[in-house]
mmCIF file of C-alpha atoms in Angstrom:
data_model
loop_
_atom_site.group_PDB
_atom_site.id
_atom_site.type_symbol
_atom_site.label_atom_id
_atom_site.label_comp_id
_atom_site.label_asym_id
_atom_site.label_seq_id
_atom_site.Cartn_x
_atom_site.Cartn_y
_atom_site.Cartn_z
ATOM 1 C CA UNK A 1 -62.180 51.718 -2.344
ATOM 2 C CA UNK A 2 -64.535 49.459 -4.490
ATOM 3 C CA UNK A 3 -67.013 46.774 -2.860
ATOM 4 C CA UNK A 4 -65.612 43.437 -4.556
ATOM 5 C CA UNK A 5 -67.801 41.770 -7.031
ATOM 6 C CA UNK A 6 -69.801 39.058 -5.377
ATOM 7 C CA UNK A 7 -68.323 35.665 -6.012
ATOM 8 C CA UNK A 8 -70.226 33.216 -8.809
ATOM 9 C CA UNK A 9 -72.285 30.294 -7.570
ATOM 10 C CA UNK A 10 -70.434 27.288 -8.817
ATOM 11 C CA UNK A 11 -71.867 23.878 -8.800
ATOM 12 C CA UNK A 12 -69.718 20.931 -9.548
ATOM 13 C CA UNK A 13 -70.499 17.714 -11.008
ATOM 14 C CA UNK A 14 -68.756 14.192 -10.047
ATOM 15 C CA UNK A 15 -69.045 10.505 -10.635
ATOM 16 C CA UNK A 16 -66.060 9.765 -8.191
ATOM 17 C CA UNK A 17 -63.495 10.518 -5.817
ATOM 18 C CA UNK A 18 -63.652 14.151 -7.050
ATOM 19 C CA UNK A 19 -59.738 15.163 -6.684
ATOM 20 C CA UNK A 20 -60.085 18.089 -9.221
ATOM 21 C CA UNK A 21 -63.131 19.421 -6.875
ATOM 22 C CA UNK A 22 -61.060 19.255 -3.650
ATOM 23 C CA UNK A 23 -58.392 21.212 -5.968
ATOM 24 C CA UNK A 24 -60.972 24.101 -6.727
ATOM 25 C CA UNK A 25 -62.621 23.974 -2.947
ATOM 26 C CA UNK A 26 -59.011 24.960 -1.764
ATOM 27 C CA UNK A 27 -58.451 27.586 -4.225
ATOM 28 C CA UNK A 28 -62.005 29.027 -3.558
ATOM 29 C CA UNK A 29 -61.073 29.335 -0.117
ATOM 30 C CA UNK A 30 -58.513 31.737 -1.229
ATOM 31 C CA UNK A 31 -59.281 35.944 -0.573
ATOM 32 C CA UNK A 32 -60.552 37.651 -3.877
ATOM 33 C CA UNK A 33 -61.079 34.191 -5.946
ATOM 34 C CA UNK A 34 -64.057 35.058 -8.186
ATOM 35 C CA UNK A 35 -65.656 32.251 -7.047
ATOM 36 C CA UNK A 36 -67.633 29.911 -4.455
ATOM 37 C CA UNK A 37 -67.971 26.449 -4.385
ATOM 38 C CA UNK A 38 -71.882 26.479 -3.986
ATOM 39 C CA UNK A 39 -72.411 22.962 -4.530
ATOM 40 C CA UNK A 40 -71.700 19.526 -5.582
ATOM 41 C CA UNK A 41 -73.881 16.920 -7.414
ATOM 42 C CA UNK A 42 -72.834 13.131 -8.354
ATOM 43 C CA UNK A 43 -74.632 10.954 -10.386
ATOM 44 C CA UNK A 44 -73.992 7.681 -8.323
ATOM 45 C CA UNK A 45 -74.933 7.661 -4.541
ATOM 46 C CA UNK A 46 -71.890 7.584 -1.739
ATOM 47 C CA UNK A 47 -69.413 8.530 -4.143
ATOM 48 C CA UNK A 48 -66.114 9.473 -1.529
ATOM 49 C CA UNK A 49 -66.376 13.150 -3.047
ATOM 50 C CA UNK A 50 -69.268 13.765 -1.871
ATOM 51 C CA UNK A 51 -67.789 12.854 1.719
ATOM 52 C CA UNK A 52 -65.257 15.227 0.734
ATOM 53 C CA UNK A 53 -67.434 18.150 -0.508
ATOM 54 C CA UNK A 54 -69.120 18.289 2.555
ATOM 55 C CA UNK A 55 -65.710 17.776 4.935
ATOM 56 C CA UNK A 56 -65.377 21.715 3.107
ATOM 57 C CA UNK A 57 -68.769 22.295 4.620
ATOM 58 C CA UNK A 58 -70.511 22.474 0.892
ATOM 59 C CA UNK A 59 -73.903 21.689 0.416
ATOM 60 C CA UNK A 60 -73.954 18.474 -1.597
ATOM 61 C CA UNK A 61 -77.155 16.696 -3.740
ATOM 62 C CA UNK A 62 -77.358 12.753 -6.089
ATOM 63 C CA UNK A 63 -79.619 12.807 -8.974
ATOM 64 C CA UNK A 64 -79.291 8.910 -9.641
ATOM 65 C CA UNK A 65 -79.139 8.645 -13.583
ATOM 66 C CA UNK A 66 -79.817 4.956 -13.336
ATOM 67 C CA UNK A 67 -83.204 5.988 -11.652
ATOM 68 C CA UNK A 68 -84.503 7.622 -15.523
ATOM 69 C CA UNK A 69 -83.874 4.287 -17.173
ATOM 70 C CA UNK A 70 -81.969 5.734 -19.614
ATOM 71 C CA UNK A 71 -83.751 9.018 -20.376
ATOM 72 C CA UNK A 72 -80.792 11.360 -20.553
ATOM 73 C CA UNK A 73 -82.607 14.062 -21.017
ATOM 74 C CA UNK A 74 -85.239 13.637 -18.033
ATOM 75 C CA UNK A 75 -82.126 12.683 -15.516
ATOM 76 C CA UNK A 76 -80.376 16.241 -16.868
ATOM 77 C CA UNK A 77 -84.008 18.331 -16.884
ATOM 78 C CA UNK A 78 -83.571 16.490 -13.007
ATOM 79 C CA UNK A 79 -80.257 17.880 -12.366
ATOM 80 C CA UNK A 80 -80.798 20.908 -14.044
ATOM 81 C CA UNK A 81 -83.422 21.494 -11.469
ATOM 82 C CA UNK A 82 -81.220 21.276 -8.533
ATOM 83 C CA UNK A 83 -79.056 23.660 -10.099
ATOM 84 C CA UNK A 84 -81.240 26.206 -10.395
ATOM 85 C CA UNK A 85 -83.010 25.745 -6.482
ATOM 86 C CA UNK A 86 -79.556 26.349 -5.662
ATOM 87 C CA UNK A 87 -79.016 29.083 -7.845
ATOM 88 C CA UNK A 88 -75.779 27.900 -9.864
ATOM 89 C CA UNK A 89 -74.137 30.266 -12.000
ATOM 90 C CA UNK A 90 -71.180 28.137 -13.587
ATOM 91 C CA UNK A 91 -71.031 24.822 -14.123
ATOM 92 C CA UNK A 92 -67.631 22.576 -13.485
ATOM 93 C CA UNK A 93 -67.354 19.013 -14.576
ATOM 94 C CA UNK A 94 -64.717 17.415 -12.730
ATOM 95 C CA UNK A 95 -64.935 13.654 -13.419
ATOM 96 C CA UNK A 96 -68.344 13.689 -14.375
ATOM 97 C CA UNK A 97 -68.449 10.373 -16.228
ATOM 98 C CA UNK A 98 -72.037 11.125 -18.277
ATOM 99 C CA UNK A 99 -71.968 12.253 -21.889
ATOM 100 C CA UNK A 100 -74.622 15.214 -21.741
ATOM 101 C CA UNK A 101 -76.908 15.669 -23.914
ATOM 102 C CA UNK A 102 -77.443 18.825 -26.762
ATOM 103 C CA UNK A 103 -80.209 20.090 -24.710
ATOM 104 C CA UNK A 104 -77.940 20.211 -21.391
ATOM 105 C CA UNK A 105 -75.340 22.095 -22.775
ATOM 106 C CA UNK A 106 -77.329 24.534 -25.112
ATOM 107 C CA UNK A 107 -78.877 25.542 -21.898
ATOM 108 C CA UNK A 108 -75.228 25.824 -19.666
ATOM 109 C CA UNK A 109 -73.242 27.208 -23.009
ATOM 110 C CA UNK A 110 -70.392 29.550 -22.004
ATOM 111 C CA UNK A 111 -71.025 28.839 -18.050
ATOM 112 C CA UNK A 112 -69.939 24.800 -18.453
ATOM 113 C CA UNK A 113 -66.297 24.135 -18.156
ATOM 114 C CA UNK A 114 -64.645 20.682 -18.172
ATOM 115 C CA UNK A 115 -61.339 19.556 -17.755
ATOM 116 C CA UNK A 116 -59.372 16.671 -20.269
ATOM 117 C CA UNK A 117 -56.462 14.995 -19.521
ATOM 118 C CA UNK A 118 -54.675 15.866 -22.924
ATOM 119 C CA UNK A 119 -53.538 18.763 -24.853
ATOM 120 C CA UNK A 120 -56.305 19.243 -27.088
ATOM 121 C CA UNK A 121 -57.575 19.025 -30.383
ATOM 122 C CA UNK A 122 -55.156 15.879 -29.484
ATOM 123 C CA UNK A 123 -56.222 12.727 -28.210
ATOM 124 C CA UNK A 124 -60.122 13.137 -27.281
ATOM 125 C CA UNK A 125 -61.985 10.319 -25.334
ATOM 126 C CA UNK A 126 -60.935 7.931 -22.858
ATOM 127 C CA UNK A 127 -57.690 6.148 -22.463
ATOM 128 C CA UNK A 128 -55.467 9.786 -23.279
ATOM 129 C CA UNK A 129 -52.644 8.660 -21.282
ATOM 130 C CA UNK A 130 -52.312 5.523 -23.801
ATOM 131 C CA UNK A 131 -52.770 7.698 -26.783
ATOM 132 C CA UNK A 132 -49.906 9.586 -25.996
ATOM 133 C CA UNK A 133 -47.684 6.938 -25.391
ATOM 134 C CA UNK A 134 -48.994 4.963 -28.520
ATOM 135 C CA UNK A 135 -47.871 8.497 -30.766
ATOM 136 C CA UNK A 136 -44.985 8.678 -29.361
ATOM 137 C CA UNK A 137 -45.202 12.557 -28.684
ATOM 138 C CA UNK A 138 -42.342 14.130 -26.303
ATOM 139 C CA UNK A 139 -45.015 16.286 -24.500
ATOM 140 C CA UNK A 140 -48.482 15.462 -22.941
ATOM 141 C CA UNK A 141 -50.677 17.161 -20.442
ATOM 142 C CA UNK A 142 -54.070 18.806 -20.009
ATOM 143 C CA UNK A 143 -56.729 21.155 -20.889
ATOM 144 C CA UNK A 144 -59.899 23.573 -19.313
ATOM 145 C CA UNK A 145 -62.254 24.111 -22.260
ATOM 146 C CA UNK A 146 -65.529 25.192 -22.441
ATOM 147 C CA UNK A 147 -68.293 22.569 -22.760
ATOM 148 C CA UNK A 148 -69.655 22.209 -26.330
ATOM 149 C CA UNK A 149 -72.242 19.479 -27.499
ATOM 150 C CA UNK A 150 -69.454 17.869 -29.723
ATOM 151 C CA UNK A 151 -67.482 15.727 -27.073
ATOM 152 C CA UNK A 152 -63.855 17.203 -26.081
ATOM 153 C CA UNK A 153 -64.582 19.777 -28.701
ATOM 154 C CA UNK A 154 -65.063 23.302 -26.750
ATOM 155 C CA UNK A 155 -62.555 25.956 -27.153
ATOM 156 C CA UNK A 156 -59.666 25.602 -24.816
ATOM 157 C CA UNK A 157 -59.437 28.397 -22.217
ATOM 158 C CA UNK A 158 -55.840 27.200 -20.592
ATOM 159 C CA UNK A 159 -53.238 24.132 -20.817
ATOM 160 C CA UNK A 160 -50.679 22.833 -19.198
ATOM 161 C CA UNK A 161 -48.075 20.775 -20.371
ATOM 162 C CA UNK A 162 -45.768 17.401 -19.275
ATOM 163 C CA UNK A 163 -43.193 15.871 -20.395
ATOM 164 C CA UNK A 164 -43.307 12.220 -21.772
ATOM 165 C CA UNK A 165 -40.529 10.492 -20.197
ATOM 166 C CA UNK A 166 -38.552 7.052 -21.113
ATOM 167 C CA UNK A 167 -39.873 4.632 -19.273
ATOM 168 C CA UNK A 168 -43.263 6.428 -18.955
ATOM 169 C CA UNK A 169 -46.682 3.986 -18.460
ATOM 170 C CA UNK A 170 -50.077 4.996 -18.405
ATOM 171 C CA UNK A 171 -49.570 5.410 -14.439
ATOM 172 C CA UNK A 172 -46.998 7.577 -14.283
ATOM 173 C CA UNK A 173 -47.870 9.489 -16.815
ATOM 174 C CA UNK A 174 -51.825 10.156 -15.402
ATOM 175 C CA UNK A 175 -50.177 11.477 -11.911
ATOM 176 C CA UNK A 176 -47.838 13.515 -13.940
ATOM 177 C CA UNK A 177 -50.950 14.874 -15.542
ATOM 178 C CA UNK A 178 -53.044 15.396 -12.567
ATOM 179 C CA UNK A 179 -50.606 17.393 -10.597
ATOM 180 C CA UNK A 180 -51.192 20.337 -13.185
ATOM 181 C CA UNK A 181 -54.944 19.006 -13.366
ATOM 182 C CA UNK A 182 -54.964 20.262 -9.805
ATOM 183 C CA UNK A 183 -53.646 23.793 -10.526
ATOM 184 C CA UNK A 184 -54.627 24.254 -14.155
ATOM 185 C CA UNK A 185 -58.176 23.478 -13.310
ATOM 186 C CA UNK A 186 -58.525 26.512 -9.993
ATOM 187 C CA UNK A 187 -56.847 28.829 -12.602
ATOM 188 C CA UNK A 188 -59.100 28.033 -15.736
ATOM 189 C CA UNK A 189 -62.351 28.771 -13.062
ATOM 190 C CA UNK A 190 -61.073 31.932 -11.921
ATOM 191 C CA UNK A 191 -60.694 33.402 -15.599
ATOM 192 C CA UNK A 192 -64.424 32.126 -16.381
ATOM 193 C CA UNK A 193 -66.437 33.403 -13.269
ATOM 194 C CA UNK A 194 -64.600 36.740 -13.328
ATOM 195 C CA UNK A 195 -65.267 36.985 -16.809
ATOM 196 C CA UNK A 196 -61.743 37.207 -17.934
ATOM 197 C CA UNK A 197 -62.409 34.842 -19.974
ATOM 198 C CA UNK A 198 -65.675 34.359 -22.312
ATOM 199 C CA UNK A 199 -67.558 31.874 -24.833
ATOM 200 C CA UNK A 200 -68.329 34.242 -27.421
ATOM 201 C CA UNK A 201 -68.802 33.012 -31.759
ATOM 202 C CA UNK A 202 -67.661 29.430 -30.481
ATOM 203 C CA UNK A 203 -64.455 30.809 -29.225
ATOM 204 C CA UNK A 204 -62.999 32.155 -26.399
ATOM 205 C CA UNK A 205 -62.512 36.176 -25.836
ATOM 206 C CA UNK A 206 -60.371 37.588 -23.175
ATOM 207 C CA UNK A 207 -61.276 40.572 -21.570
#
């Protein structure tokens, strides 16, 4: 019988509340999931997620971005730097509300994930829910893609639909959305850190 493969360090980044990182701290908990919640970082002090990271007994770390005055890149070289003390493999933004910069993600390409609350290529940014409902589309929902520099650009590794109902608001449709946030997100992680799925030519591979 084969040793299992050791499980990839996985740091996770917030700004918040950090519901989609309780989602993947469950799963990790999980026999044979390919990987470990190592660590989570916010950018704004006494964010409740952190509270809830370490409730799971994860180490957790703030690298202030309001303390660079507005160097991007020296608040990311910061960050970066408490990634790599804690030796991070994979990086998982789950409402990380920074745009990072080129040099960031060139340096994390293929081991950044994110997750967006629509099916993309459709409706990038902010506001989704209100996109959707402005287009008038029948079906809505959301997507694990690998972080590119181009915002909500990186190709999708898995989606998850909803559908848009009469009477649907902005409300109802986000907590439609986040239930499958919450399992599409544990699922899109496990493909990445086993290697089952890869950013390879600015697409994804399976293997």
């Amino acid at each position: 019988m084969s040793a299992a493969l050791p499980r990839k360090r996985v740091g996770v980044l917030i700004s918040g509340r950090g519901s989609n990182m309780v989602s993947l701290a469950e799963a990790a908990q999980a026999p044979g999931y390919p990987a470990e919640i190592a660590l989570v970082i916010s950018n704004i002090p006494d964010v409740a997620g952190l509270d809830r990271a370490r409730d799971f007994g994860i180490a957790t770390a703030t690298v202030d971005h309001r303390a660079f005055n507005r160097d991007r890149e020296a608040f990311e070289r910061a960050m970066d730097e408490v990634l790599r003390v804690n030796q991070i493999e994979f990086i998982v933004l789950a409402g990380f509300m920074r745009i990072l910069t080129p040099w960031f993600v060139t340096r994390w390409e293929g081991r950044m994930i994110n997750i967006h609350p629509s099916l993309l290529p459709l409706f990038k940014g902010t506001h989704t829910h209100r996109q959707a409902l402005e287009a008038g589309v029948t079906e809505h929902g959301c997507s694990a893609h690998f972080v590119v520099p181009e915002l909500d650009a990186g190709p999708v590794i898995l989606q998850a639909k909803v559908p848009v109902l009469p009477g649907d608001d902005e409300e109802a449709l986000a907590k439609r959305v986040l239930v499958e946030e919450h399992k599409l997100y544990p699922a899109a992680l496990a493909e990445v850190a086993s290697g089952r799925a890869k950013l390879e030519g600015g697409a994804v591979v399976r293997g």
